[in-house]
Short mmCIF file of N, CA and C in Angstrom, two decimals:
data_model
loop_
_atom_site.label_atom_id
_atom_site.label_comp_id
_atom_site.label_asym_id
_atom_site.label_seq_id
_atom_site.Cartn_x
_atom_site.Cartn_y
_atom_site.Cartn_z
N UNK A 13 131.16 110.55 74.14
CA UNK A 13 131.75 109.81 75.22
C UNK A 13 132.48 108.59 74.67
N UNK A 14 133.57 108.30 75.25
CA UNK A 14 134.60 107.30 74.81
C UNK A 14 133.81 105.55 75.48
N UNK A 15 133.91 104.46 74.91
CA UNK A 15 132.95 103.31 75.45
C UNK A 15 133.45 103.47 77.14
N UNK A 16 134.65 103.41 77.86
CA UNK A 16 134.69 103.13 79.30
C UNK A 16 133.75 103.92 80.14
N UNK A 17 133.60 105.44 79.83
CA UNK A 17 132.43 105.66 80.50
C UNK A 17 130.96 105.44 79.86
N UNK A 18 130.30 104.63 78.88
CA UNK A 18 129.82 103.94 78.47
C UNK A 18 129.34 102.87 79.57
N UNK A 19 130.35 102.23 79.16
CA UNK A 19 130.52 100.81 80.01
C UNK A 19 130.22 101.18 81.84
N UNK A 20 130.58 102.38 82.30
CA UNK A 20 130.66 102.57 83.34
C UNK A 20 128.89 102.94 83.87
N UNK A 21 128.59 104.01 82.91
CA UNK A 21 126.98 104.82 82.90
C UNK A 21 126.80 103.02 82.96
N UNK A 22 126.80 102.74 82.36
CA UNK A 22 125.42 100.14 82.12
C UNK A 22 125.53 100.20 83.39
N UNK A 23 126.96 100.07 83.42
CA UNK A 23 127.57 99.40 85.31
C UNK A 23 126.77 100.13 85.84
N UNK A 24 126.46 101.32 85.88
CA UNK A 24 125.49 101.64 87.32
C UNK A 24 124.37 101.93 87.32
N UNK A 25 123.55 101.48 86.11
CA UNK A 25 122.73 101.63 86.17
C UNK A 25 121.89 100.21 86.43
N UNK A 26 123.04 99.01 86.14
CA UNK A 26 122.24 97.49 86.46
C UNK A 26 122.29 97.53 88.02
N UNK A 27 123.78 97.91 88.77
CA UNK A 27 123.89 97.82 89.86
C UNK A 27 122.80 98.35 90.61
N UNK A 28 121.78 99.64 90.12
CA UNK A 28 120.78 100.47 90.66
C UNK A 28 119.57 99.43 90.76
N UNK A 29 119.47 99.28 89.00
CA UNK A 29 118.44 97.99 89.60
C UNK A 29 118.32 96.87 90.13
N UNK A 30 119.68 96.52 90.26
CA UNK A 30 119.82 94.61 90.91
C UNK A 30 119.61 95.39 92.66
N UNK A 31 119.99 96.68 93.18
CA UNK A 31 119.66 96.45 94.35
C UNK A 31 118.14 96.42 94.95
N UNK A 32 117.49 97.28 93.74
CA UNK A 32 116.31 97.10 93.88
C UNK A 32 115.35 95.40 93.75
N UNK A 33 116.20 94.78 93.36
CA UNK A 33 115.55 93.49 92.87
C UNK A 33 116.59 92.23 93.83
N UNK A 34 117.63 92.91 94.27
CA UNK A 34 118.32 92.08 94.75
C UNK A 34 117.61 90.62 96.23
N UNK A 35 116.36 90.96 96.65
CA UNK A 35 116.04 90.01 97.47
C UNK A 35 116.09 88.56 96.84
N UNK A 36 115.08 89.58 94.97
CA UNK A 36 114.82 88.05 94.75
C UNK A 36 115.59 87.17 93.31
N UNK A 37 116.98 87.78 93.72
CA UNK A 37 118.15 87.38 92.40
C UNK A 37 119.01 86.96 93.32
N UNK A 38 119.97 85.92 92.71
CA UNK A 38 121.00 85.19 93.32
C UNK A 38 122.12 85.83 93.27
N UNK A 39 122.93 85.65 93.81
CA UNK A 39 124.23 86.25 93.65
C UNK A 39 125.27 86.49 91.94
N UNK A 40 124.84 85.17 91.74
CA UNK A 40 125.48 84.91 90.07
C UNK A 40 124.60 85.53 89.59
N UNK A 41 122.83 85.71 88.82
CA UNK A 41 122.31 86.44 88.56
C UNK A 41 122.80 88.14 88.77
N UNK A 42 123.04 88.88 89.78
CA UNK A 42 123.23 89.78 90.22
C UNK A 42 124.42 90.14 89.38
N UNK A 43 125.13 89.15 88.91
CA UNK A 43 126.76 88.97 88.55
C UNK A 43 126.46 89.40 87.27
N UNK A 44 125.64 88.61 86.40
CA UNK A 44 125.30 88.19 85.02
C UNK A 44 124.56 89.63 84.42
N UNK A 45 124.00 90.34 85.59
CA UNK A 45 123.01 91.78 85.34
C UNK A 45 123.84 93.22 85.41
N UNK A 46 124.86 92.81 86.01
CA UNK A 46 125.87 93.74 86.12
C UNK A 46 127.03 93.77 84.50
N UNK A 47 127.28 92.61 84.11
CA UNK A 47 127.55 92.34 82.98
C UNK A 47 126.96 92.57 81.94
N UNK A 48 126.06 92.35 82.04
CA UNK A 48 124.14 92.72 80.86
C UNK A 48 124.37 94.41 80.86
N UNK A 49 124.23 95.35 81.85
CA UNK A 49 124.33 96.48 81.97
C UNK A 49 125.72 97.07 81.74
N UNK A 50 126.93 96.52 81.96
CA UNK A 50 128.04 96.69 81.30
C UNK A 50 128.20 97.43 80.00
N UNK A 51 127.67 96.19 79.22
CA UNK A 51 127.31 95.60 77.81
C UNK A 51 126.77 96.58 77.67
N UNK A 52 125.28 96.67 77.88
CA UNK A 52 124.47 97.93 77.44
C UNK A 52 124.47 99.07 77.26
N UNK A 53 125.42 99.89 78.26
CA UNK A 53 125.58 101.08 77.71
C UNK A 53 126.79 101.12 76.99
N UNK A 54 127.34 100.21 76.68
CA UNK A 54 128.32 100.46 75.10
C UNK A 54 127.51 99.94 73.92
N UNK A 55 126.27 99.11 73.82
CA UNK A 55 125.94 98.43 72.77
C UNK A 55 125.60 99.47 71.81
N UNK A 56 124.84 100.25 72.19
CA UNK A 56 124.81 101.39 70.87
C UNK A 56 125.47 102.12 69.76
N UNK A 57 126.92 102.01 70.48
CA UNK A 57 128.24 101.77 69.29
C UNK A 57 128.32 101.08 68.72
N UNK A 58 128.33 99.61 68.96
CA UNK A 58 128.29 98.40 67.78
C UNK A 58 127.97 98.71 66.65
N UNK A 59 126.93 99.74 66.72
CA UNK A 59 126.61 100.33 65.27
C UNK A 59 127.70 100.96 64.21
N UNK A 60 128.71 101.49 65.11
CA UNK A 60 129.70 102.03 64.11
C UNK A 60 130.49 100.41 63.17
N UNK A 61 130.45 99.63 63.48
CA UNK A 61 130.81 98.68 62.91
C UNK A 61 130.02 98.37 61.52
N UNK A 62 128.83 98.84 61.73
CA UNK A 62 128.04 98.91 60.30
C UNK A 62 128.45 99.95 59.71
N UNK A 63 128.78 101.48 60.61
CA UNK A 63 129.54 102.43 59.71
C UNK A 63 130.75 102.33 58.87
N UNK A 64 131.42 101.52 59.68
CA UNK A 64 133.00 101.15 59.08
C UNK A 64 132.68 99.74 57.54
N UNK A 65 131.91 99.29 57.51
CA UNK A 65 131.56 98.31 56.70
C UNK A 65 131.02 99.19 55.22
N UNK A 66 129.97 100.56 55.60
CA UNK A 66 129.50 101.21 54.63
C UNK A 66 130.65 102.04 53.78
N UNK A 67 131.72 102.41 54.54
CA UNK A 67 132.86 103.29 54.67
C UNK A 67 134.05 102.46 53.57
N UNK A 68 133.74 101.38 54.40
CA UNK A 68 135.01 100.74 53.77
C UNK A 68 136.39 100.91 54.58
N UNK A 69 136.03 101.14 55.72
CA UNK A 69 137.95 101.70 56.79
C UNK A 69 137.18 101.23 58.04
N UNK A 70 138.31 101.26 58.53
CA UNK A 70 137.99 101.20 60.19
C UNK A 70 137.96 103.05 60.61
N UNK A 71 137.64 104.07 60.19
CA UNK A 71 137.52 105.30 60.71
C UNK A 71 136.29 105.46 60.44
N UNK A 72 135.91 106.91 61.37
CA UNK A 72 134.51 107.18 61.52
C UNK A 72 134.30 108.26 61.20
N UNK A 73 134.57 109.12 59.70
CA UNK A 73 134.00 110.67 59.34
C UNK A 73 132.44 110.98 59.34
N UNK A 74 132.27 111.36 60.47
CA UNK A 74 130.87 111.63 60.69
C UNK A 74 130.45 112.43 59.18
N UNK A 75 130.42 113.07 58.50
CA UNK A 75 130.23 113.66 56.98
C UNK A 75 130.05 112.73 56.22
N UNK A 76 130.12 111.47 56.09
CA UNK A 76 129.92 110.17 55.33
C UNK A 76 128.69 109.55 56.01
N UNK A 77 128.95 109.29 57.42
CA UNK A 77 128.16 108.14 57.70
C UNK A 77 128.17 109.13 58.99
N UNK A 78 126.82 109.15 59.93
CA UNK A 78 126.51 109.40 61.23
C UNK A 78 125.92 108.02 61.76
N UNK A 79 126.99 107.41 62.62
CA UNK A 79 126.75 106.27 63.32
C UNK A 79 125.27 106.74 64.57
N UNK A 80 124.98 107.85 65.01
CA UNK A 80 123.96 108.14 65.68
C UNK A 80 122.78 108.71 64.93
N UNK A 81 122.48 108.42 63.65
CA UNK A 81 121.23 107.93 62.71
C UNK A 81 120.84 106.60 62.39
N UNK A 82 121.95 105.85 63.08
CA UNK A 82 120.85 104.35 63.19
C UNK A 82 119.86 104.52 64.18
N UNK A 83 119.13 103.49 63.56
CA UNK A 83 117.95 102.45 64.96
C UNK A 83 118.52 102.52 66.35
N UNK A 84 119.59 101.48 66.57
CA UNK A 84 120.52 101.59 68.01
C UNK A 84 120.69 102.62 68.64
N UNK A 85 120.78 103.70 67.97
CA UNK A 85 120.70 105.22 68.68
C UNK A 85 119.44 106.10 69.06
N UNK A 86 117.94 104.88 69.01
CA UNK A 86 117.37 105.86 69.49
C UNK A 86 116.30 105.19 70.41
N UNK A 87 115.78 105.98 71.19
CA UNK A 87 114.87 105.29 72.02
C UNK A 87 114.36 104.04 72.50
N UNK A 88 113.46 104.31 71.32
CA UNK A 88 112.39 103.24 70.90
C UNK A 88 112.92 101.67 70.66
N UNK A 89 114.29 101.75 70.58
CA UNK A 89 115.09 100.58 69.84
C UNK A 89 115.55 99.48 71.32
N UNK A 90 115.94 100.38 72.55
CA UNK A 90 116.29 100.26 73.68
C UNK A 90 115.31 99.32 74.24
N UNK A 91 113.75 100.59 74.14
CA UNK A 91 112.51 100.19 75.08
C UNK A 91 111.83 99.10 74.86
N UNK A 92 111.97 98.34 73.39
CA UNK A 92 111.31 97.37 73.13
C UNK A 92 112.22 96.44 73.04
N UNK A 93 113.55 96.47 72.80
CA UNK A 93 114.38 95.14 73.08
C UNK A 93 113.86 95.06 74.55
N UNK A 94 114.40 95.36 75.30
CA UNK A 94 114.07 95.42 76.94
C UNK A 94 112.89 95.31 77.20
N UNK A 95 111.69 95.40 76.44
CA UNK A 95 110.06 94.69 76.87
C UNK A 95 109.79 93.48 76.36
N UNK A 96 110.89 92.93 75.21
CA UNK A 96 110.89 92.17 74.22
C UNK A 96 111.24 90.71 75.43
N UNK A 97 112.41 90.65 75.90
CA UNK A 97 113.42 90.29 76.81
C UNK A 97 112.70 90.12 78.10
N UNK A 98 112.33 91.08 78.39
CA UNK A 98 110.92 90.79 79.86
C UNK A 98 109.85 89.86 79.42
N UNK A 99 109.40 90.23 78.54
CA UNK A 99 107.89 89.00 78.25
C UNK A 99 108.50 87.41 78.10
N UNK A 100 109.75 87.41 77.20
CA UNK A 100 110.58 86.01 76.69
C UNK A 100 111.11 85.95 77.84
N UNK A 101 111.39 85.99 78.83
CA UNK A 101 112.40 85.43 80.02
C UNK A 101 111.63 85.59 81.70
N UNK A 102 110.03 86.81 81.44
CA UNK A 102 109.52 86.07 82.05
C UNK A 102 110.20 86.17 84.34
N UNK A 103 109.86 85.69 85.14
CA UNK A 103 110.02 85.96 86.63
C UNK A 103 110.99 87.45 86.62
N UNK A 104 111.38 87.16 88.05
CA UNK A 104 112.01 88.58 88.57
C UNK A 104 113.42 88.85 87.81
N UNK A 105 113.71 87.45 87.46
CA UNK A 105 115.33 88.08 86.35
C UNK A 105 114.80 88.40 85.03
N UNK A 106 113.95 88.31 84.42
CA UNK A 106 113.49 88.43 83.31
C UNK A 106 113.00 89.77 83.06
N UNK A 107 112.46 90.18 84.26
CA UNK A 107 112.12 91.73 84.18
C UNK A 107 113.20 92.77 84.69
N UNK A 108 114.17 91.99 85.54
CA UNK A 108 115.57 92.95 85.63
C UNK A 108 116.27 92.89 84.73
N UNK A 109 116.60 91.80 84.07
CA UNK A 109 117.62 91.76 82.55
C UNK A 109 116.75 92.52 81.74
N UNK A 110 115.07 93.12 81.17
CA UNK A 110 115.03 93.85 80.55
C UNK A 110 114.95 95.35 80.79
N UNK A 111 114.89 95.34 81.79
CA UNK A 111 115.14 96.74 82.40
C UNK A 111 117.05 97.34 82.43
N UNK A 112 117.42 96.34 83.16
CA UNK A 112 118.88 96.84 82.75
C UNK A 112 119.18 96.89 81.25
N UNK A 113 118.88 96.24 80.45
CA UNK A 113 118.76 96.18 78.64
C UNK A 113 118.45 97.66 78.24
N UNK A 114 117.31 97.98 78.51
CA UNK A 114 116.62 98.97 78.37
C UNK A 114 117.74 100.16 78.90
N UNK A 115 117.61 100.50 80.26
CA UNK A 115 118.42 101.80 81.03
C UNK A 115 119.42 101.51 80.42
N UNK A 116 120.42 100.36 80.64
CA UNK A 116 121.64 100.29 79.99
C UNK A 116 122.03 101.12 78.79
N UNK A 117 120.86 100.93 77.67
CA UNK A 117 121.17 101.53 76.32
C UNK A 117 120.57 103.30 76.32
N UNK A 118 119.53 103.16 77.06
CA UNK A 118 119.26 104.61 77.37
C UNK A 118 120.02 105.55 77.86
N UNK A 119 120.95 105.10 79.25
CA UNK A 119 122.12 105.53 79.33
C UNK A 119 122.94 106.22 78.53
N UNK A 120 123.19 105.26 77.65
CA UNK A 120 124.76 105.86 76.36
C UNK A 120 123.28 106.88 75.60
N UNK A 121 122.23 106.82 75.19
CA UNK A 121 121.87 107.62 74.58
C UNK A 121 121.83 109.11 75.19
N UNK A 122 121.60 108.98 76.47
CA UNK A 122 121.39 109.62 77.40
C UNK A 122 122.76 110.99 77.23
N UNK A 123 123.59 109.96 77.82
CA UNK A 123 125.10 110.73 77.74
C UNK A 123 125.78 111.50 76.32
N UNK A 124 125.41 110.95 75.11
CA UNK A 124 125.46 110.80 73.71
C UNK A 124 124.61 112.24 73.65
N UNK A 125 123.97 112.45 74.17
CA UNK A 125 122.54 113.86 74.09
C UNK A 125 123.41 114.96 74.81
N UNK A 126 124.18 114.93 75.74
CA UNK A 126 124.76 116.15 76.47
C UNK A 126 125.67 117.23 75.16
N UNK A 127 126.22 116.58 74.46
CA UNK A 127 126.70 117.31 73.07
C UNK A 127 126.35 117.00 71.48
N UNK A 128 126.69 115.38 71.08
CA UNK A 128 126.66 115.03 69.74
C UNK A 128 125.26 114.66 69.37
N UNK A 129 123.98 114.46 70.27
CA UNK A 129 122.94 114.62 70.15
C UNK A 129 122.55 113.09 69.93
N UNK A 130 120.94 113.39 70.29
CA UNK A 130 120.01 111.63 69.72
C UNK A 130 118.79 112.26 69.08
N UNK A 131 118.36 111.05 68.33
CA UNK A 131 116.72 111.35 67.71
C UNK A 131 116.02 110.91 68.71
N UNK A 132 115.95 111.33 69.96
CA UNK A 132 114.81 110.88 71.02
C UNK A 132 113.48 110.66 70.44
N UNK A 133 113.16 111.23 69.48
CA UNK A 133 111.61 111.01 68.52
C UNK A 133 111.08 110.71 67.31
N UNK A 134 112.62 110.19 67.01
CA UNK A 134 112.10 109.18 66.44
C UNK A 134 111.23 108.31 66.60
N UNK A 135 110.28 107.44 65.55
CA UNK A 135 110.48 107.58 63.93
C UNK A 135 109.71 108.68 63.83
N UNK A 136 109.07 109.60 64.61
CA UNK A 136 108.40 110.69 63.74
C UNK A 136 109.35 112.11 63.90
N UNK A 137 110.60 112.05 64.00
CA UNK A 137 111.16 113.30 64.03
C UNK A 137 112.30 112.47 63.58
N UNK A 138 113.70 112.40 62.49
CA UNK A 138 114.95 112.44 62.68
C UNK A 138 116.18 113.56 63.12
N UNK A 139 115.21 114.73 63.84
CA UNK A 139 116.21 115.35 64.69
C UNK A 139 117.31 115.17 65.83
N UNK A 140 118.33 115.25 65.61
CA UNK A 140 118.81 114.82 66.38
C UNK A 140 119.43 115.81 67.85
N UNK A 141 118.63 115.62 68.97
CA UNK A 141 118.79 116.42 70.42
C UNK A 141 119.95 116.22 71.05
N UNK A 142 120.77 118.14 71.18
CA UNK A 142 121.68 117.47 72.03
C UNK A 142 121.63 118.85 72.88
N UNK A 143 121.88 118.45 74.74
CA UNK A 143 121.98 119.85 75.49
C UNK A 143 123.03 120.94 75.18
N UNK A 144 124.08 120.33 74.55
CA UNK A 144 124.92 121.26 74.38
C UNK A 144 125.75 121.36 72.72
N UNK A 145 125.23 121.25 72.04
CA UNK A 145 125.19 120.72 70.86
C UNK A 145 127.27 121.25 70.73
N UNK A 146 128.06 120.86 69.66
CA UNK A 146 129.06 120.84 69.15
C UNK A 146 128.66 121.16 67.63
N UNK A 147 129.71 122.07 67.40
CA UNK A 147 129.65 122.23 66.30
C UNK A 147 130.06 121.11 64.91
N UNK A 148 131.44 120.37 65.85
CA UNK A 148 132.20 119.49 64.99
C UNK A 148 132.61 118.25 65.83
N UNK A 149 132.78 117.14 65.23
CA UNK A 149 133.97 115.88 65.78
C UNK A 149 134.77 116.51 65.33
N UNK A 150 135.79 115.71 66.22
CA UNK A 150 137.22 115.75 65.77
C UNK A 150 137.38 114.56 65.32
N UNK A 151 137.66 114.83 63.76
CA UNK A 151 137.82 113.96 62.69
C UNK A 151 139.17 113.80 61.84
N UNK A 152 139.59 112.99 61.68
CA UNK A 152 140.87 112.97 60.51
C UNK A 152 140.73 112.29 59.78
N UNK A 153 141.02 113.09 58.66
CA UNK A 153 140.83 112.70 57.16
C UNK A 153 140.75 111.58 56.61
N UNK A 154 142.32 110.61 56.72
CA UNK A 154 142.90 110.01 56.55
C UNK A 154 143.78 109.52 57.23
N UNK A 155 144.17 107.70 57.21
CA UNK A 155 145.21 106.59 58.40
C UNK A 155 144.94 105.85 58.32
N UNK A 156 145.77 105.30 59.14
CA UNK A 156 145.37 103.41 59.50
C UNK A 156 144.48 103.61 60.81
N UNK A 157 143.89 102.56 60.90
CA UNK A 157 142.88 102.06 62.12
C UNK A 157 143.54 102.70 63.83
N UNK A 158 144.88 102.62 63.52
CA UNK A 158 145.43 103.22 65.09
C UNK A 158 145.37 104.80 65.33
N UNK A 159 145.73 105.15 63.62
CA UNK A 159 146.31 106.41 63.64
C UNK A 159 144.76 107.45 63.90
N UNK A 160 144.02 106.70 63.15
CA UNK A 160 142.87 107.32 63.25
C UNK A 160 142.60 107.86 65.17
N UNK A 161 142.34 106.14 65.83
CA UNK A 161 142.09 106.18 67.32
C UNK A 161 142.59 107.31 68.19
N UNK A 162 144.04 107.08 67.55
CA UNK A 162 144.97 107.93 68.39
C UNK A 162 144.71 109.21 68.21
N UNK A 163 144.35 109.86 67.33
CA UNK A 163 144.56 111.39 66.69
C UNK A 163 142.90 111.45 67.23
N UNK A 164 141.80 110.56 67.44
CA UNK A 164 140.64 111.06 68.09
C UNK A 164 140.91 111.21 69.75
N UNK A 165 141.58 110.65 70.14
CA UNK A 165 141.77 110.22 71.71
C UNK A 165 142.43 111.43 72.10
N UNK A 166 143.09 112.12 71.20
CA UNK A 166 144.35 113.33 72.05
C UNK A 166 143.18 114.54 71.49
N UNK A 167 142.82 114.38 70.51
CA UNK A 167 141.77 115.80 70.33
C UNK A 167 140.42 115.28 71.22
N UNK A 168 140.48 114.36 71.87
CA UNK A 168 139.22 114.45 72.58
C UNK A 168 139.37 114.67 74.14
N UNK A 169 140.99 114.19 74.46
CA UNK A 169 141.50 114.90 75.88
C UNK A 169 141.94 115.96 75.98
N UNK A 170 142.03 116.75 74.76
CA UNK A 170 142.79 118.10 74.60
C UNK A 170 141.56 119.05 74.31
N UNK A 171 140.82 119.03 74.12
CA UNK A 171 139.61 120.10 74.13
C UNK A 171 138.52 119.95 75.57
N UNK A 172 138.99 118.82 76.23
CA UNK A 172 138.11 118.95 77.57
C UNK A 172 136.72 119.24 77.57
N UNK A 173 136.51 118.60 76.75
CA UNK A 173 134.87 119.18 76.27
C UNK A 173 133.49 118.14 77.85
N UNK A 174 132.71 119.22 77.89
CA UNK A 174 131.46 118.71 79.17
C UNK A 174 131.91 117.07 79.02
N UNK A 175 131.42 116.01 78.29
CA UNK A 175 131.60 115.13 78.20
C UNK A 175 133.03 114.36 79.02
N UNK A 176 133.61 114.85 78.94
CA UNK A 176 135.27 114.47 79.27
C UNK A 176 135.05 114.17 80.95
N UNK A 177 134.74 115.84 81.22
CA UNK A 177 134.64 115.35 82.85
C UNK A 177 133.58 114.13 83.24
N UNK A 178 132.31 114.47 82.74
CA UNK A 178 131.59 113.80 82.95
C UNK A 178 131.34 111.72 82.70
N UNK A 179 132.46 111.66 81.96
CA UNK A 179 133.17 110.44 81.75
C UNK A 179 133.96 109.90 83.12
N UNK A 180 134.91 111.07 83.04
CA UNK A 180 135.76 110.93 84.63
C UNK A 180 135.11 110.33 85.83
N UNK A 181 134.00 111.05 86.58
CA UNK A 181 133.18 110.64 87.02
C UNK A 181 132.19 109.86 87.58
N UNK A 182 132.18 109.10 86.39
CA UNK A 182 131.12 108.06 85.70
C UNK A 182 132.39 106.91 86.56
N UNK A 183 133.39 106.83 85.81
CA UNK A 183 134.08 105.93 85.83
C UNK A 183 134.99 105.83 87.56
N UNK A 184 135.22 107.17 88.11
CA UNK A 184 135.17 107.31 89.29
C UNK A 184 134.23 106.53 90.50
N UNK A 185 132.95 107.17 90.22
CA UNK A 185 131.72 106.52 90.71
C UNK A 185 131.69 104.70 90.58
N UNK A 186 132.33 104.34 89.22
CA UNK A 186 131.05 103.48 89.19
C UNK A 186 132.76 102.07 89.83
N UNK A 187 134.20 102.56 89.74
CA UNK A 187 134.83 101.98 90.44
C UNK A 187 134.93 101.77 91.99
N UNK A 188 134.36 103.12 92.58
CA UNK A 188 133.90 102.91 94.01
C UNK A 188 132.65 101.85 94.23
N UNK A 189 131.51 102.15 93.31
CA UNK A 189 130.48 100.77 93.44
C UNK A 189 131.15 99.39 93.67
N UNK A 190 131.53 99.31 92.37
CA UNK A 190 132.33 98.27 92.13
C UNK A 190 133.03 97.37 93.64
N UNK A 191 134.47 98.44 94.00
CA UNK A 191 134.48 97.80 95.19
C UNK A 191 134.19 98.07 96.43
N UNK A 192 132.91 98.58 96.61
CA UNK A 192 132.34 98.13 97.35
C UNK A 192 131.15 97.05 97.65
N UNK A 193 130.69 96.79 96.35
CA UNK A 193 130.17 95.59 95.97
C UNK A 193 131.10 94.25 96.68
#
């Protein structure tokens, strides 16, 4: 999945819990949790930034480096930032900012599992689960930082793969929340 439906899966999943919590959060809070959950279901990419550092490029040949064999990509990494964050912060925003923390990142793992897979069991398994597994990224060899983007972005709208729609969707959905919020 590309980060906007990322970003979109956080968005609705804070919005799910701020309504549940919404009696006893303020409006700006509500604001700040929607942002938190934003954030969250893209944060698990940040990791490719450690890939690109190991790499030496701004591209991502999964055959070098699998950005979804870090920590950030699995479970356990989610559930305890987000219990971590509840105990330190404490009343009713303290336990919604770690819960949206938490779902937020579970989310992208979540979505990340429908093809390119997660180690859901980690640390005692590094298998990595996916419902519909792929055989390959679409990868290029060699470029600059754009050329790379670009040549992933058209092989990733041009094979229409489960993910694609299910991005659509996401981002469908979570712009109707939005304004109707």
């Amino acid at each position: 999945m590309l980060p906007p439906g990322h970003v979109a899966a956080g968005f609705l999943v804070a919005s799910t819990i701020t309504h549940f919590f919404g009696v006893n959060l303020t409006k700006e809070q509500v604001n700040i949790l929607l942002a938190v959950g934003a954030f969250s279901g893209f944060a698990p990419d940040l990791d490719m930034f450690y890939a690109f550092y190991k790499i030496g490029r701004f591209i991502q040949p999964v055959e070098k480096v699998n950005h979804r064999l870090f920590i950030t990509h699995t479970p356990i990494f989610w559930l305890v930032l987000g219990s971590v964050l509840m105990l330190w912060m404490g009343g009713d925003f303290g336990i919604a900012t770690g819960l949206v923390v938490s779902f937020g990142g579970l989310s992208h793992l979540f979505f990340d599992s429908i093809q390119y897979g997660v180690m859901w069991l980690w640390p005692f398994n590094r298998t990595q689960y996916a419902l519909l597994p792929v055989s390959s990224s679409p990868t290029a060899k060699d470029g600059t930082f754009m050329s790379f983007w670009l040549f992933f972005l058209r092989a990733y709208t041009k094979v229409l793969r489960p993910t694609f729609f299910v991005e659509l969707f996401l981002l469908a959905v979570s712009v109707v929340v939005f304004v109707l919020r």
